[in-house]
Amino acid sequence: MDDVAIVNDVPVKPKHPGGRKDKLTPETSEKIVRLIRAGNYESVACKAAGIIWETYSIWMARGKAEGKGKFYEFAELIDKAKSESEAILVAKIQQDDSWQSKAWMLERKFHERWGRKDRIEHSGVVGLAALTPEERQAKIKELEERNKEIE
């Protein structure tokens, strides 16, 4: 009966003894880390572990801000899992016998030298000024006149 408080001479049991249940459990942490290490997106790992993205983002921000404690340790494990995932995928690509996997790797890692050059760069000012009602009517009239000339 230690968790029962007396309020106005009435025993009251708290709704959440000791506060809300902590969602960052070792099991949840391990599942998210394992899924990210396997190559999943963070959002997918969170959903699979039953955690919403906002909660995960708070944990990561808190871990980076605090610099110690369980949220910090969690953030460190996540960063390590991302690096391990990348290293595993790079090793698999390098082990692949096809030249395409090597070309893909070169294109992404050394984009300036090996990336595709067929991209088009658009520069300059693009004017998207809207016509006033008077200008619009004048333009319509001009187009109608041109149309009459063609017919």
PDB file of C-alpha atoms in Angstrom:
ATOM      1  CA  MET A   1       0.000   0.000   0.000  1.00  0.00           C
ATOM      2  CA  ASP A   2       3.066   2.264  -0.246  1.00  0.00           C
ATOM      3  CA  ASP A   3       1.945   3.655  -3.605  1.00  0.00           C
ATOM      4  CA  VAL A   4      -1.365   4.969  -2.243  1.00  0.00           C
ATOM      5  CA  ALA A   5      -1.517   8.656  -1.301  1.00  0.00           C
ATOM      6  CA  ILE A   6      -3.998  10.222   1.093  1.00  0.00           C
ATOM      7  CA  VAL A   7      -5.780  13.229  -0.420  1.00  0.00           C
ATOM      8  CA  ASN A   8      -8.492  14.936   1.664  1.00  0.00           C
ATOM      9  CA  ASP A   9      -8.573  11.891   3.943  1.00  0.00           C
ATOM     10  CA  VAL A  10      -9.273   9.644   0.916  1.00  0.00           C
ATOM     11  CA  PRO A  11      -6.749   7.024  -0.259  1.00  0.00           C
ATOM     12  CA  VAL A  12      -5.833   7.681  -3.915  1.00  0.00           C
ATOM     13  CA  LYS A  13      -3.717   5.359  -6.024  1.00  0.00           C
ATOM     14  CA  PRO A  14      -1.700   7.249  -8.666  1.00  0.00           C
ATOM     15  CA  LYS A  15      -2.589   6.529 -12.308  1.00  0.00           C
ATOM     16  CA  HIS A  16       1.036   6.072 -13.298  1.00  0.00           C
ATOM     17  CA  PRO A  17       3.083   5.097 -10.279  1.00  0.00           C
ATOM     18  CA  GLY A  18       6.534   6.593 -10.653  1.00  0.00           C
ATOM     19  CA  GLY A  19       5.578   8.410 -13.868  1.00  0.00           C
ATOM     20  CA  ARG A  20       4.923   7.205 -17.372  1.00  0.00           C
ATOM     21  CA  LYS A  21       6.464   3.906 -18.466  1.00  0.00           C
ATOM     22  CA  ASP A  22       9.767   4.488 -20.269  1.00  0.00           C
ATOM     23  CA  LYS A  23       9.630   3.499 -23.951  1.00  0.00           C
ATOM     24  CA  LEU A  24      13.399   3.432 -24.465  1.00  0.00           C
ATOM     25  CA  THR A  25      13.935  -0.063 -23.158  1.00  0.00           C
ATOM     26  CA  PRO A  26      16.983  -2.204 -23.932  1.00  0.00           C
ATOM     27  CA  GLU A  27      14.742  -4.386 -26.128  1.00  0.00           C
ATOM     28  CA  THR A  28      13.411  -1.425 -28.138  1.00  0.00           C
ATOM     29  CA  SER A  29      16.892   0.040 -28.516  1.00  0.00           C
ATOM     30  CA  GLU A  30      18.349  -3.283 -29.651  1.00  0.00           C
ATOM     31  CA  LYS A  31      15.570  -3.830 -32.201  1.00  0.00           C
ATOM     32  CA  ILE A  32      15.935  -0.371 -33.762  1.00  0.00           C
ATOM     33  CA  VAL A  33      19.736  -0.666 -33.867  1.00  0.00           C
ATOM     34  CA  ARG A  34      19.563  -4.161 -35.408  1.00  0.00           C
ATOM     35  CA  LEU A  35      17.122  -3.032 -38.118  1.00  0.00           C
ATOM     36  CA  ILE A  36      19.186   0.040 -39.020  1.00  0.00           C
ATOM     37  CA  ARG A  37      22.374  -2.054 -39.127  1.00  0.00           C
ATOM     38  CA  ALA A  38      20.552  -4.392 -41.545  1.00  0.00           C
ATOM     39  CA  GLY A  39      20.068  -1.452 -43.925  1.00  0.00           C
ATOM     40  CA  ASN A  40      16.561  -0.255 -43.081  1.00  0.00           C
ATOM     41  CA  TYR A  41      15.579   3.397 -42.989  1.00  0.00           C
ATOM     42  CA  GLU A  42      15.328   4.856 -39.505  1.00  0.00           C
ATOM     43  CA  SER A  43      11.592   5.476 -39.962  1.00  0.00           C
ATOM     44  CA  VAL A  44      11.017   1.822 -40.901  1.00  0.00           C
ATOM     45  CA  ALA A  45      13.048   0.590 -37.927  1.00  0.00           C
ATOM     46  CA  CYS A  46      11.042   2.816 -35.584  1.00  0.00           C
ATOM     47  CA  LYS A  47       7.707   1.665 -36.950  1.00  0.00           C
ATOM     48  CA  ALA A  48       8.755  -1.986 -36.686  1.00  0.00           C
ATOM     49  CA  ALA A  49       9.761  -1.375 -33.067  1.00  0.00           C
ATOM     50  CA  GLY A  50       6.444   0.327 -32.266  1.00  0.00           C
ATOM     51  CA  ILE A  51       7.930   3.800 -31.843  1.00  0.00           C
ATOM     52  CA  ILE A  52       6.688   6.888 -33.672  1.00  0.00           C
ATOM     53  CA  TRP A  53       9.198   9.021 -35.571  1.00  0.00           C
ATOM     54  CA  GLU A  54       8.726  12.032 -33.298  1.00  0.00           C
ATOM     55  CA  THR A  55       9.696  10.003 -30.232  1.00  0.00           C
ATOM     56  CA  TYR A  56      12.798   8.680 -31.993  1.00  0.00           C
ATOM     57  CA  SER A  57      13.771  12.206 -33.056  1.00  0.00           C
ATOM     58  CA  ILE A  58      13.428  13.438 -29.484  1.00  0.00           C
ATOM     59  CA  TRP A  59      15.588  10.575 -28.202  1.00  0.00           C
ATOM     60  CA  MET A  60      18.291  11.339 -30.774  1.00  0.00           C
ATOM     61  CA  ALA A  61      18.259  15.088 -30.110  1.00  0.00           C
ATOM     62  CA  ARG A  62      18.298  14.523 -26.380  1.00  0.00           C
ATOM     63  CA  GLY A  63      21.179  12.056 -26.661  1.00  0.00           C
ATOM     64  CA  LYS A  64      23.281  14.462 -28.700  1.00  0.00           C
ATOM     65  CA  ALA A  65      22.475  17.354 -26.354  1.00  0.00           C
ATOM     66  CA  GLU A  66      23.088  15.533 -23.069  1.00  0.00           C
ATOM     67  CA  GLY A  67      26.385  13.880 -23.963  1.00  0.00           C
ATOM     68  CA  LYS A  68      25.886  11.088 -21.431  1.00  0.00           C
ATOM     69  CA  GLY A  69      23.210   8.749 -20.149  1.00  0.00           C
ATOM     70  CA  LYS A  70      20.924   6.286 -21.892  1.00  0.00           C
ATOM     71  CA  PHE A  71      19.762   8.665 -24.640  1.00  0.00           C
ATOM     72  CA  TYR A  72      23.380   9.511 -25.478  1.00  0.00           C
ATOM     73  CA  GLU A  73      24.280   5.818 -25.543  1.00  0.00           C
ATOM     74  CA  PHE A  74      21.274   5.131 -27.791  1.00  0.00           C
ATOM     75  CA  ALA A  75      22.286   7.904 -30.224  1.00  0.00           C
ATOM     76  CA  GLU A  76      25.841   6.540 -30.303  1.00  0.00           C
ATOM     77  CA  LEU A  77      24.557   3.021 -31.047  1.00  0.00           C
ATOM     78  CA  ILE A  78      22.403   4.393 -33.885  1.00  0.00           C
ATOM     79  CA  ASP A  79      25.345   6.282 -35.426  1.00  0.00           C
ATOM     80  CA  LYS A  80      27.499   3.155 -35.176  1.00  0.00           C
ATOM     81  CA  ALA A  81      24.730   1.018 -36.733  1.00  0.00           C
ATOM     82  CA  LYS A  82      24.465   3.419 -39.695  1.00  0.00           C
ATOM     83  CA  SER A  83      28.225   3.220 -40.273  1.00  0.00           C
ATOM     84  CA  GLU A  84      28.206  -0.564 -39.980  1.00  0.00           C
ATOM     85  CA  SER A  85      25.291  -0.783 -42.408  1.00  0.00           C
ATOM     86  CA  GLU A  86      27.174   1.283 -44.963  1.00  0.00           C
ATOM     87  CA  ALA A  87      30.353  -0.771 -44.515  1.00  0.00           C
ATOM     88  CA  ILE A  88      28.433  -4.038 -44.936  1.00  0.00           C
ATOM     89  CA  LEU A  89      26.744  -2.808 -48.133  1.00  0.00           C
ATOM     90  CA  VAL A  90      30.026  -1.520 -49.588  1.00  0.00           C
ATOM     91  CA  ALA A  91      31.657  -4.897 -48.904  1.00  0.00           C
ATOM     92  CA  LYS A  92      28.773  -6.704 -50.616  1.00  0.00           C
ATOM     93  CA  ILE A  93      29.017  -4.431 -53.660  1.00  0.00           C
ATOM     94  CA  GLN A  94      32.768  -5.005 -53.871  1.00  0.00           C
ATOM     95  CA  GLN A  95      32.274  -8.772 -53.681  1.00  0.00           C
ATOM     96  CA  ASP A  96      29.769  -8.688 -56.540  1.00  0.00           C
ATOM     97  CA  ASP A  97      31.226  -9.936 -59.831  1.00  0.00           C
ATOM     98  CA  SER A  98      29.273  -7.552 -62.060  1.00  0.00           C
ATOM     99  CA  TRP A  99      30.942  -4.406 -63.386  1.00  0.00           C
ATOM    100  CA  GLN A 100      27.681  -2.509 -62.862  1.00  0.00           C
ATOM    101  CA  SER A 101      28.001  -2.664 -59.095  1.00  0.00           C
ATOM    102  CA  LYS A 102      31.519  -1.220 -59.295  1.00  0.00           C
ATOM    103  CA  ALA A 103      30.367   1.522 -61.694  1.00  0.00           C
ATOM    104  CA  TRP A 104      27.490   2.341 -59.372  1.00  0.00           C
ATOM    105  CA  MET A 105      29.910   2.605 -56.452  1.00  0.00           C
ATOM    106  CA  LEU A 106      32.294   4.857 -58.383  1.00  0.00           C
ATOM    107  CA  GLU A 107      29.408   7.065 -59.510  1.00  0.00           C
ATOM    108  CA  ARG A 108      28.206   7.619 -55.961  1.00  0.00           C
ATOM    109  CA  LYS A 109      31.501   7.799 -54.111  1.00  0.00           C
ATOM    110  CA  PHE A 110      33.428   9.874 -56.673  1.00  0.00           C
ATOM    111  CA  HIS A 111      30.550  11.729 -58.284  1.00  0.00           C
ATOM    112  CA  GLU A 112      32.626  14.610 -59.664  1.00  0.00           C
ATOM    113  CA  ARG A 113      34.794  12.241 -61.681  1.00  0.00           C
ATOM    114  CA  TRP A 114      32.497   9.270 -62.357  1.00  0.00           C
ATOM    115  CA  GLY A 115      28.992  10.731 -62.013  1.00  0.00           C
ATOM    116  CA  ARG A 116      26.654  11.256 -64.927  1.00  0.00           C
ATOM    117  CA  LYS A 117      27.314  14.443 -66.864  1.00  0.00           C
ATOM    118  CA  ASP A 118      24.008  14.661 -68.734  1.00  0.00           C
ATOM    119  CA  ARG A 119      22.325  16.865 -66.165  1.00  0.00           C
ATOM    120  CA  ILE A 120      21.074  20.248 -67.336  1.00  0.00           C
ATOM    121  CA  GLU A 121      21.732  23.325 -65.257  1.00  0.00           C
ATOM    122  CA  HIS A 122      19.209  26.134 -65.425  1.00  0.00           C
ATOM    123  CA  SER A 123      20.356  29.549 -64.397  1.00  0.00           C
ATOM    124  CA  GLY A 124      19.022  33.039 -64.763  1.00  0.00           C
ATOM    125  CA  VAL A 125      15.904  34.806 -63.693  1.00  0.00           C
ATOM    126  CA  VAL A 126      12.533  33.358 -64.523  1.00  0.00           C
ATOM    127  CA  GLY A 127       9.798  35.967 -64.664  1.00  0.00           C
ATOM    128  CA  LEU A 128       6.413  34.747 -63.571  1.00  0.00           C
ATOM    129  CA  ALA A 129       4.653  38.077 -63.251  1.00  0.00           C
ATOM    130  CA  ALA A 130       0.896  37.766 -63.294  1.00  0.00           C
ATOM    131  CA  LEU A 131      -1.059  39.786 -65.813  1.00  0.00           C
ATOM    132  CA  THR A 132      -3.405  42.458 -64.620  1.00  0.00           C
ATOM    133  CA  PRO A 133      -7.032  42.062 -65.713  1.00  0.00           C
ATOM    134  CA  GLU A 134      -6.507  44.812 -68.315  1.00  0.00           C
ATOM    135  CA  GLU A 135      -3.366  43.138 -69.694  1.00  0.00           C
ATOM    136  CA  ARG A 136      -5.184  39.821 -69.805  1.00  0.00           C
ATOM    137  CA  GLN A 137      -8.066  41.322 -71.801  1.00  0.00           C
ATOM    138  CA  ALA A 138      -5.622  43.009 -74.198  1.00  0.00           C
ATOM    139  CA  LYS A 139      -3.784  39.702 -74.721  1.00  0.00           C
ATOM    140  CA  ILE A 140      -7.070  37.865 -75.365  1.00  0.00           C
ATOM    141  CA  LYS A 141      -8.096  40.533 -77.878  1.00  0.00           C
ATOM    142  CA  GLU A 142      -4.684  40.286 -79.606  1.00  0.00           C
ATOM    143  CA  LEU A 143      -4.984  36.503 -79.877  1.00  0.00           C
ATOM    144  CA  GLU A 144      -8.546  36.788 -81.219  1.00  0.00           C
ATOM    145  CA  GLU A 145      -7.333  39.224 -83.899  1.00  0.00           C
ATOM    146  CA  ARG A 146      -4.527  36.850 -84.894  1.00  0.00           C
ATOM    147  CA  ASN A 147      -7.009  33.996 -85.052  1.00  0.00           C
ATOM    148  CA  LYS A 148      -9.274  36.007 -87.406  1.00  0.00           C
ATOM    149  CA  GLU A 149      -6.295  36.699 -89.696  1.00  0.00           C
ATOM    150  CA  ILE A 150      -5.499  32.996 -89.907  1.00  0.00           C
ATOM    151  CA  GLU A 151      -9.056  31.992 -90.784  1.00  0.00           C
TER     152      GLU A 151
END
